[in-house]
């Protein structure tokens, strides 16, 4: 038999190149066209609104009393319009190139953010002067205002963009069924999540940017010393402003998680660009309006941070596709193989999804409870201010964020331990509200309000979510060899020390005043708030012990959850100290911060063990 040539041998060894289907599934093309059309009309609505003289600000809101109002900042209004124009152009080009997945992804990412912007626009219609839309108009008197034509056009633009996002999501869903979706020229990368294709550093950068951009929506957009322009913190703002800001933040995080879990780099890139442009339009217009609105008003640091984080999201979307191709050409490193998740069994996936659903429901109920009246008071009396709702809102929102990855198999197992600790943090945050309810309802005429009911239901749901997380962990261990248990003495010592400091911080008061002291475990009998702190202290101690005996990835996630939970608790000092006269910092802040820092060091040690 004749010898085989070197060329023939190479041809036999090389894997067959997997070619994508360049023509997207025809069923995905129709919703992609609708998504592009809706976004184009949204851009036109924005452009028409800007055509009012001198800008949309002057005609979007008019003074009911006939007194003049200040014009908005033209540059800021134009900047707010640029993102939807860019998304519309990208969507149209995607349709022309018959890339339904790209069109769907970019419109879905922008549409998700637009849903929150539409809620913010509702505030512009209900209470214009308190909406603080300085890019549209600048109040110069305290006269009552009513919305004009421009305000409705702005709302229509965001509603149309949100509808376009729904059709874009449908286009992505249908395109995912086409041949070649998720393909890769490197066999080991085919049908792998975008987070694996682009590598750890870019994935971490995307997650951090999304989290920072989302957090910027809860910071005050402006620093104002003007008596007319009042800018409260978001949680104390009108409901439309608070809810809209929360939806925008949640949308950015959901899009980022979905993009990193997507098996198509094209879809991931489009989603990041769409969401990044959406929130960049918000934060950028705030910065321009703040620096250009004259004396007394300036852009707050949160808006500047939001601009930077949003720009990073857009850049991540732009470079994501070429980076994924570069990674494929270099092949799959051993580190990537080690970090890739193991296929989940149906039972594990089912418990992950259930935990995610219950966690989202619990967080939404707790956050909603902080926005609605906690107590029902007699007519003629104003609703009392319960400062504990601020901590509950933070804990509920964080619980929602931690629950979202549970819907994505590539992220669920890694995030599950963190979610378990944060369910307890949510119970701790809500317990302060429940304690205020118990004390207030002792007075005649005061009863539990709809917000109090929502908080109570959210607390119960958080406990149920914790149970689902435990069951999901049990299902995960069915697929893992746990016969060889290794205890890291150094990690265990640091984690235990941090847990003891954290537990001591939870037992001590956060502040003291001349009339009242924050809840502590040294005052008997314990109220709901003290029991919540005790519950979290016990959870952190147990988590530290378990982390030293767990696989590195799970131990790191547990310790990260403990650190976040302690940060939520420590936020009680700046958020609730106003309930006391002449408050001074308590020992709980100092000891608790030391515990959080030590737990963070333990988490880094655990992460280092994983990378060895």
Coordinates of N, CA, C and O in Angstrom, one line a residue, residues 227-387:
X227 N -33.8 76.5 45.0 CA -35.0 76.2 45.8 C -36.1 75.7 44.9 O -37.0 75.1 45.5
X228 N -36.0 75.8 43.6 CA -37.1 75.3 42.7 C -36.8 73.9 42.3 O -37.7 73.0 42.2
X229 N -35.5 73.6 42.0 CA -35.1 72.2 41.5 C -34.7 71.4 42.8 O -33.6 71.5 43.2
X230 N -35.6 70.6 43.2 CA -35.4 69.7 44.4 C -35.1 68.3 43.9 O -35.9 67.8 43.1
X231 N -34.0 67.8 44.3 CA -33.6 66.5 43.8 C -33.4 65.5 45.0 O -32.3 65.4 45.5
X232 N -34.4 64.8 45.4 CA -34.3 63.9 46.5 C -33.6 62.6 46.0 O -33.4 62.3 44.8
X233 N -33.2 61.7 47.0 CA -32.7 60.4 46.6 C -33.8 59.6 45.9 O -35.0 59.9 46.1
X234 N -33.4 58.7 45.1 CA -34.3 58.0 44.2 C -35.4 57.3 45.0 O -36.6 57.3 44.7
X235 N -35.0 56.7 46.2 CA -36.0 55.9 46.9 C -37.1 56.9 47.6 O -38.2 56.4 47.9
X236 N -36.8 58.1 47.7 CA -37.7 59.1 48.3 C -38.4 59.9 47.2 O -39.1 60.9 47.5
X237 N -38.1 59.6 45.9 CA -38.7 60.3 44.8 C -40.1 59.9 44.5 O -40.5 58.8 45.1
X238 N -40.9 60.6 43.7 CA -42.2 60.1 43.3 C -42.1 58.7 42.7 O -41.1 58.2 42.2
X239 N -43.2 57.9 42.8 CA -43.2 56.5 42.5 C -42.8 56.3 41.0 O -42.0 55.3 40.8
X240 N -43.2 57.1 40.1 CA -42.8 56.9 38.7 C -41.3 57.0 38.5 O -40.7 56.2 37.8
X241 N -40.7 58.0 39.2 CA -39.2 58.1 39.2 C -38.5 56.9 39.8 O -37.6 56.4 39.2
X242 N -39.0 56.5 41.0 CA -38.3 55.4 41.7 C -38.5 54.1 40.9 O -37.5 53.4 40.7
X243 N -39.7 53.8 40.5 CA -40.0 52.6 39.7 C -39.3 52.6 38.4 O -38.7 51.6 38.0
X244 N -39.3 53.7 37.7 CA -38.6 53.8 36.4 C -37.1 53.6 36.5 O -36.5 52.8 35.7
X245 N -36.5 54.2 37.5 CA -35.1 54.0 37.7 C -34.8 52.6 38.0 O -33.8 52.0 37.6
X246 N -35.6 51.9 38.9 CA -35.4 50.5 39.2 C -35.5 49.6 38.0 O -34.7 48.7 37.8
X247 N -36.5 49.9 37.1 CA -36.7 49.1 35.9 C -35.5 49.2 35.0 O -35.0 48.2 34.4
X248 N -35.0 50.5 34.8 CA -33.9 50.7 33.9 C -32.7 49.9 34.5 O -32.0 49.2 33.7
X249 N -32.4 50.0 35.8 CA -31.3 49.3 36.4 C -31.4 47.8 36.2 O -30.5 47.1 35.8
X250 N -32.6 47.3 36.5 CA -32.9 45.9 36.4 C -32.7 45.4 34.9 O -32.2 44.3 34.6
X251 N -33.2 46.2 34.0 CA -33.1 45.9 32.6 C -31.7 45.7 32.1 O -31.3 44.8 31.4
X252 N -30.8 46.6 32.5 CA -29.4 46.5 32.2 C -28.8 45.3 32.7 O -28.0 44.6 32.0
X253 N -29.1 44.9 33.9 CA -28.5 43.7 34.5 C -29.0 42.4 33.8 O -28.3 41.5 33.6
X254 N -30.3 42.4 33.5 CA -30.9 41.3 32.8 C -30.3 41.1 31.5 O -29.9 40.0 31.1
X255 N -30.2 42.2 30.7 CA -29.6 42.1 29.4 C -28.1 41.6 29.5 O -27.7 40.8 28.7
X256 N -27.4 42.1 30.4 CA -26.0 41.7 30.6 C -25.9 40.2 30.9 O -25.1 39.5 30.3
X257 N -26.7 39.7 31.8 CA -26.7 38.3 32.1 C -27.1 37.5 30.9 O -26.5 36.4 30.7
X258 N -28.1 37.9 30.2 CA -28.6 37.1 29.1 C -27.5 37.1 28.0 O -27.3 36.1 27.3
X259 N -26.9 38.3 27.8 CA -25.9 38.3 26.7 C -24.7 37.4 27.0 O -24.2 36.7 26.1
X260 N -24.2 37.4 28.3 CA -23.1 36.5 28.6 C -23.5 35.1 28.6 O -22.6 34.2 28.3
X261 N -24.8 34.8 28.8 CA -25.2 33.4 28.7 C -25.5 32.9 27.3 O -25.7 31.7 27.0
X262 N -25.7 33.9 26.3 CA -26.0 33.5 25.0 C -24.9 32.7 24.3 O -23.7 33.0 24.5
X263 N -25.3 31.8 23.4 CA -24.3 31.0 22.7 C -23.9 31.7 21.4 O -23.1 31.1 20.7
X264 N -24.5 32.8 21.1 CA -24.2 33.5 19.9 C -23.4 34.8 20.2 O -24.0 35.7 20.8
X265 N -22.2 35.0 19.8 CA -21.4 36.2 20.0 C -22.1 37.4 19.4 O -22.1 38.5 19.9
X266 N -22.7 37.2 18.2 CA -23.4 38.3 17.5 C -24.6 38.8 18.4 O -24.7 40.0 18.5
X267 N -25.4 37.9 19.0 CA -26.5 38.3 19.8 C -26.0 39.0 21.1 O -26.5 40.0 21.5
X268 N -24.9 38.5 21.7 CA -24.4 39.1 22.9 C -23.9 40.5 22.6 O -24.1 41.4 23.3
X269 N -23.2 40.6 21.5 CA -22.6 42.0 21.1 C -23.8 43.0 20.9 O -23.7 44.1 21.4
X270 N -24.8 42.5 20.1 CA -25.9 43.4 19.9 C -26.7 43.8 21.1 O -27.0 45.0 21.3
X271 N -26.8 42.9 22.0 CA -27.5 43.2 23.3 C -26.8 44.2 24.1 O -27.3 45.1 24.7
X272 N -25.5 44.0 24.3 CA -24.6 44.9 25.0 C -24.7 46.3 24.4 O -24.8 47.3 25.2
X273 N -24.6 46.4 23.1 CA -24.6 47.7 22.5 C -25.9 48.4 22.7 O -26.0 49.6 23.0
X274 N -27.0 47.7 22.5 CA -28.4 48.2 22.7 C -28.6 48.7 24.1 O -29.0 49.9 24.3
X275 N -28.3 47.9 25.1 CA -28.5 48.3 26.5 C -27.6 49.4 26.9 O -28.0 50.4 27.6
X276 N -26.3 49.3 26.4 CA -25.4 50.4 26.8 C -25.8 51.7 26.2 O -25.7 52.7 26.9
X277 N -26.2 51.7 24.9 CA -26.7 53.0 24.3 C -27.9 53.5 25.1 O -28.0 54.8 25.3
X278 N -28.8 52.6 25.5 CA -30.0 53.1 26.2 C -29.7 53.8 27.5 O -30.2 54.9 27.7
X279 N -28.8 53.2 28.3 CA -28.6 53.9 29.6 C -27.6 55.0 29.4 O -27.5 56.0 30.2
X280 N -26.7 55.0 28.4 CA -25.8 56.1 28.1 C -26.6 57.4 27.7 O -26.3 58.5 28.1
X281 N -27.8 57.2 27.0 CA -28.6 58.3 26.7 C -29.2 59.0 27.9 O -29.3 60.2 28.0
X282 N -29.5 58.2 28.9 CA -30.0 58.7 30.2 C -28.9 59.5 31.0 O -29.1 60.7 31.3
X283 N -27.9 58.8 31.3 CA -26.8 59.4 32.1 C -26.1 60.5 31.4 O -25.8 61.5 32.0
X284 N -25.9 60.4 30.1 CA -25.2 61.4 29.3 C -26.0 62.7 29.3 O -25.5 63.8 29.4
X285 N -27.3 62.6 29.0 CA -28.2 63.8 29.0 C -28.2 64.4 30.4 O -28.3 65.7 30.4
X286 N -28.2 63.7 31.4 CA -28.2 64.3 32.8 C -26.9 65.0 33.0 O -26.9 66.1 33.6
X287 N -25.8 64.5 32.6 CA -24.5 65.2 32.8 C -24.5 66.5 32.0 O -24.1 67.6 32.5
X288 N -24.9 66.5 30.7 CA -24.9 67.7 29.9 C -25.9 68.7 30.5 O -25.6 69.9 30.5
X289 N -27.1 68.2 30.9 CA -28.0 69.2 31.5 C -27.5 69.8 32.8 O -27.7 71.0 33.0
X290 N -26.9 69.0 33.6 CA -26.4 69.5 34.8 C -25.3 70.5 34.7 O -25.3 71.6 35.4
X291 N -24.4 70.3 33.8 CA -23.3 71.2 33.6 C -23.7 72.5 32.9 O -23.0 73.5 32.9
X292 N -24.9 72.4 32.2 CA -25.3 73.6 31.4 C -26.5 74.3 31.9 O -27.0 75.2 31.2
X293 N -27.0 73.9 33.0 CA -28.3 74.5 33.5 C -28.1 75.7 34.3 O -29.0 76.3 34.8
X294 N -26.9 76.2 34.5 CA -26.6 77.4 35.2 C -26.3 77.3 36.7 O -26.2 76.1 37.2
X295 N -26.3 78.4 37.4 CA -25.9 78.4 38.8 C -27.0 77.6 39.6 O -28.2 77.7 39.3
X296 N -26.5 76.9 40.6 CA -27.4 76.2 41.5 C -27.7 74.8 41.2 O -28.1 74.0 42.0
X297 N -27.3 74.3 40.0 CA -27.5 72.9 39.6 C -26.3 72.4 38.9 O -25.7 73.1 38.0
X298 N -25.9 71.2 39.2 CA -24.8 70.6 38.6 C -25.0 69.1 38.5 O -25.8 68.5 39.3
X299 N -24.3 68.4 37.6 CA -24.4 67.0 37.5 C -23.8 66.3 38.7 O -22.7 66.7 39.1
X300 N -24.5 65.4 39.3 CA -24.0 64.7 40.5 C -23.0 63.6 40.1 O -22.9 63.2 38.9
X301 N -22.1 63.2 41.0 CA -21.1 62.2 40.7 C -21.7 60.9 40.2 O -21.1 60.3 39.3
X302 N -22.9 60.5 40.6 CA -23.5 59.3 40.1 C -23.8 59.3 38.6 O -23.7 58.3 38.0
X303 N -24.1 60.5 38.1 CA -24.4 60.6 36.7 C -23.1 60.5 35.9 O -23.0 59.8 34.8
X304 N -22.0 61.1 36.4 CA -20.7 60.9 35.7 C -20.3 59.4 35.7 O -19.8 58.9 34.7
X305 N -20.4 58.8 36.9 CA -20.0 57.4 36.9 C -20.9 56.5 36.0 O -20.4 55.6 35.3
X306 N -22.2 56.9 35.9 CA -23.1 56.2 35.0 C -22.7 56.3 33.5 O -22.8 55.4 32.7
X307 N -22.2 57.5 33.1 CA -21.8 57.7 31.8 C -20.6 56.8 31.5 O -20.5 56.2 30.4
X308 N -19.6 56.8 32.4 CA -18.4 56.0 32.1 C -18.8 54.5 32.0 O -18.3 53.8 31.1
X309 N -19.6 54.0 33.0 CA -20.0 52.6 32.9 C -20.8 52.2 31.7 O -20.6 51.2 31.1
X310 N -21.7 53.1 31.3 CA -22.5 52.9 30.1 C -21.6 52.8 28.8 O -21.8 52.0 27.9
X311 N -20.6 53.7 28.8 CA -19.7 53.7 27.6 C -18.9 52.4 27.6 O -18.7 51.9 26.5
X312 N -18.5 51.9 28.8 CA -17.8 50.6 28.8 C -18.7 49.5 28.3 O -18.2 48.6 27.5
X313 N -20.0 49.5 28.6 CA -20.9 48.5 28.1 C -20.9 48.6 26.5 O -20.9 47.5 25.9
X314 N -21.0 49.8 26.0 CA -21.0 49.9 24.5 C -19.7 49.4 23.9 O -19.8 48.6 22.9
X315 N -18.6 49.7 24.5 CA -17.3 49.3 24.0 C -17.2 47.7 24.1 O -16.7 47.1 23.2
X316 N -17.7 47.2 25.2 CA -17.7 45.7 25.3 C -18.5 45.1 24.2 O -18.1 44.1 23.6
X317 N -19.7 45.6 23.9 CA -20.5 45.1 22.8 C -19.7 45.2 21.5 O -19.8 44.3 20.6
X318 N -19.0 46.3 21.2 CA -18.3 46.5 20.0 C -17.2 45.5 19.8 O -17.0 45.0 18.7
X319 N -16.4 45.3 20.9 CA -15.2 44.4 20.8 C -15.5 43.0 21.0 O -14.7 42.1 20.8
X320 N -16.8 42.6 21.5 CA -17.1 41.3 21.9 C -16.9 40.3 20.7 O -16.3 39.2 20.9
X321 N -17.5 40.6 19.6 CA -17.4 39.7 18.5 C -16.0 39.4 18.0 O -15.6 38.3 17.9
X322 N -15.2 40.5 17.7 CA -13.8 40.2 17.3 C -13.0 39.5 18.4 O -12.1 38.6 18.1
X323 N -13.2 39.8 19.7 CA -12.5 39.1 20.7 C -12.9 37.6 20.7 O -12.0 36.8 20.9
X324 N -14.1 37.3 20.5 CA -14.5 35.9 20.5 C -13.9 35.1 19.4 O -13.4 34.0 19.5
X325 N -13.8 35.8 18.2 CA -13.1 35.2 17.1 C -11.6 35.0 17.3 O -11.0 34.0 17.0
X326 N -11.0 36.0 18.0 CA -9.6 35.8 18.4 C -9.4 34.7 19.3 O -8.4 33.9 19.2
X327 N -10.3 34.5 20.3 CA -10.2 33.4 21.2 C -10.3 32.1 20.5 O -9.6 31.1 20.9
X328 N -11.2 32.0 19.5 CA -11.4 30.8 18.8 C -10.1 30.4 18.0 O -9.7 29.2 17.9
X329 N -9.5 31.4 17.4 CA -8.3 31.1 16.6 C -7.1 30.6 17.5 O -6.3 29.8 17.1
X330 N -7.1 31.1 18.8 CA -6.0 30.7 19.7 C -6.4 29.3 20.3 O -5.5 28.7 20.9
X331 N -7.6 28.9 20.2 CA -8.0 27.6 20.7 C -8.5 27.8 22.2 O -8.4 28.8 22.8
X332 N -8.9 26.7 22.8 CA -9.4 26.7 24.2 C -8.2 26.3 25.1 O -7.6 25.3 25.0
X333 N -8.0 27.2 26.1 CA -6.9 27.0 27.0 C -7.4 26.0 28.1 O -8.6 25.8 28.3
X334 N -6.5 25.5 28.9 CA -6.8 24.5 30.0 C -7.7 25.3 31.0 O -8.6 24.7 31.6
X335 N -7.3 26.6 31.2 CA -8.1 27.3 32.2 C -9.5 27.5 31.8 O -10.4 27.4 32.7
X336 N -9.8 27.7 30.5 CA -11.2 27.9 30.1 C -11.9 26.6 30.3 O -13.0 26.5 30.7
X337 N -11.2 25.5 29.9 CA -11.9 24.2 30.1 C -12.2 23.9 31.6 O -13.3 23.4 31.9
X338 N -11.3 24.3 32.5 CA -11.6 24.0 33.9 C -12.7 24.9 34.4 O -13.5 24.5 35.3
X339 N -12.8 26.1 33.8 CA -13.8 27.1 34.3 C -15.2 26.8 33.8 O -16.2 27.3 34.3
X340 N -15.3 26.0 32.7 CA -16.6 25.8 32.0 C -17.5 25.0 32.9 O -17.0 24.1 33.6
X341 N -18.8 25.2 32.9 CA -19.7 24.5 33.8 C -20.0 23.1 33.3 O -19.8 22.8 32.1
X342 N -20.3 22.3 34.2 CA -20.7 20.9 33.9 C -22.2 20.9 33.5 O -23.0 21.7 34.1
X343 N -22.6 20.1 32.5 CA -24.0 20.1 32.1 C -24.9 19.7 33.3 O -24.6 18.8 34.1
X344 N -25.9 20.5 33.5 CA -26.8 20.2 34.6 C -27.9 19.2 34.3 O -28.3 19.0 33.2
X345 N -28.3 18.4 35.3 CA -29.3 17.5 35.1 C -30.7 18.2 35.1 O -30.8 19.4 35.6
X346 N -31.7 17.6 34.5 CA -33.0 18.3 34.5 C -33.5 18.7 35.9 O -34.1 19.8 36.1
X347 N -33.2 17.9 36.9 CA -33.7 18.2 38.3 C -33.0 19.4 38.8 O -33.6 20.3 39.4
X348 N -31.7 19.5 38.5 CA -30.9 20.6 39.0 C -31.4 21.9 38.3 O -31.6 22.9 39.0
X349 N -31.5 21.8 37.0 CA -32.0 23.0 36.3 C -33.4 23.5 36.8 O -33.7 24.7 36.9
X350 N -34.3 22.5 37.0 CA -35.6 22.8 37.5 C -35.6 23.6 38.8 O -36.2 24.6 39.0
X351 N -34.7 23.1 39.8 CA -34.7 23.8 41.0 C -34.0 25.2 40.9 O -34.3 26.1 41.6
X352 N -33.0 25.3 40.0 CA -32.4 26.6 39.7 C -33.5 27.6 39.3 O -33.6 28.7 39.8
X353 N -34.3 27.2 38.3 CA -35.3 28.1 37.8 C -36.4 28.4 38.9 O -36.8 29.6 39.0
X354 N -36.8 27.4 39.6 CA -37.8 27.7 40.7 C -37.2 28.7 41.7 O -37.9 29.6 42.1
X355 N -35.9 28.5 42.1 CA -35.3 29.4 43.0 C -35.3 30.8 42.4 O -35.5 31.8 43.2
X356 N -35.0 30.9 41.2 CA -34.9 32.2 40.5 C -36.3 32.9 40.5 O -36.4 34.1 40.8
X357 N -37.3 32.1 40.2 CA -38.7 32.7 40.1 C -39.1 33.2 41.5 O -39.6 34.3 41.7
X358 N -38.9 32.4 42.5 CA -39.3 32.8 43.9 C -38.5 33.9 44.4 O -39.0 34.9 45.0
X359 N -37.2 33.9 44.0 CA -36.3 35.0 44.5 C -36.7 36.4 43.8 O -36.7 37.4 44.5
X360 N -37.0 36.3 42.5 CA -37.4 37.6 41.9 C -38.7 38.1 42.5 O -38.9 39.3 42.7
X361 N -39.7 37.1 42.7 CA -41.0 37.5 43.3 C -40.8 38.1 44.7 O -41.4 39.2 45.0
X362 N -39.9 37.5 45.5 CA -39.6 38.0 46.8 C -39.0 39.4 46.8 O -39.5 40.3 47.5
X363 N -38.0 39.6 45.9 CA -37.4 40.9 45.8 C -38.3 42.0 45.3 O -38.3 43.1 45.9
X364 N -39.1 41.7 44.3 CA -40.1 42.6 43.8 C -41.1 43.0 44.9 O -41.5 44.2 45.0
X365 N -41.6 42.0 45.6 CA -42.6 42.3 46.7 C -42.0 43.2 47.7 O -42.6 44.2 48.2
X366 N -40.7 43.0 48.1 CA -40.1 43.8 49.2 C -39.9 45.2 48.7 O -40.2 46.2 49.4
X367 N -39.4 45.3 47.4 CA -39.2 46.7 46.9 C -40.5 47.4 46.7 O -40.6 48.6 47.0
X368 N -41.5 46.7 46.2 CA -42.8 47.3 46.0 C -43.4 47.8 47.4 O -44.0 48.8 47.5
X369 N -43.2 47.0 48.4 CA -43.6 47.3 49.7 C -43.0 48.6 50.2 O -43.6 49.4 51.0
X370 N -41.8 48.9 49.8 CA -41.1 50.2 50.3 C -41.6 51.4 49.5 O -41.5 52.5 50.0
X371 N -42.2 51.2 48.3 CA -42.7 52.3 47.5 C -44.2 52.6 47.8 O -44.7 53.7 47.6
X372 N -44.9 51.6 48.4 CA -46.3 51.7 48.7 C -46.5 52.1 50.2 O -45.6 51.9 51.0
X373 N -47.6 52.6 50.6 CA -47.9 53.0 52.0 C -47.7 51.8 52.9 O -48.5 50.8 52.8
X374 N -46.8 51.8 53.8 CA -46.6 50.7 54.7 C -47.7 50.6 55.7 O -48.1 49.5 56.1
X375 N -48.2 51.7 56.1 CA -49.3 51.8 57.1 C -50.5 52.5 56.6 O -50.4 53.4 55.7
X376 N -51.7 52.1 57.1 CA -52.9 52.8 56.8 C -53.3 53.7 57.9 O -53.5 53.2 59.0
X377 N -53.3 55.0 57.7 CA -53.6 56.0 58.7 C -54.9 56.7 58.5 O -55.4 56.7 57.4
X378 N -55.5 57.2 59.5 CA -56.8 57.9 59.4 C -56.7 59.1 58.4 O -55.6 59.6 58.1
X379 N -57.8 59.4 57.8 CA -57.9 60.5 56.8 C -57.4 61.8 57.5 O -57.8 62.1 58.6
X380 N -56.7 62.5 56.7 CA -56.2 63.8 57.2 C -54.8 63.8 57.7 O -54.2 64.8 58.0
X381 N -54.3 62.6 58.0 CA -52.9 62.4 58.5 C -52.0 62.0 57.4 O -52.4 61.2 56.5
X382 N -50.8 62.5 57.3 CA -49.9 62.1 56.3 C -49.2 60.7 56.7 O -49.2 60.4 57.9
X383 N -48.8 60.0 55.7 CA -48.2 58.7 55.9 C -46.9 58.9 56.7 O -46.1 59.7 56.3
X384 N -46.6 58.1 57.7 CA -45.4 58.2 58.4 C -44.2 57.8 57.6 O -44.3 56.9 56.7
X385 N -43.1 58.4 57.9 CA -41.8 58.0 57.2 C -41.1 56.9 58.0 O -40.8 57.1 59.1
X386 N -41.0 55.7 57.3 CA -40.3 54.6 58.0 C -39.0 54.4 57.3 O -38.9 53.9 56.1
X387 N -37.9 54.9 57.9 CA -36.6 54.9 57.3 C -36.1 53.5 57.0 O -35.2 53.3 56.1

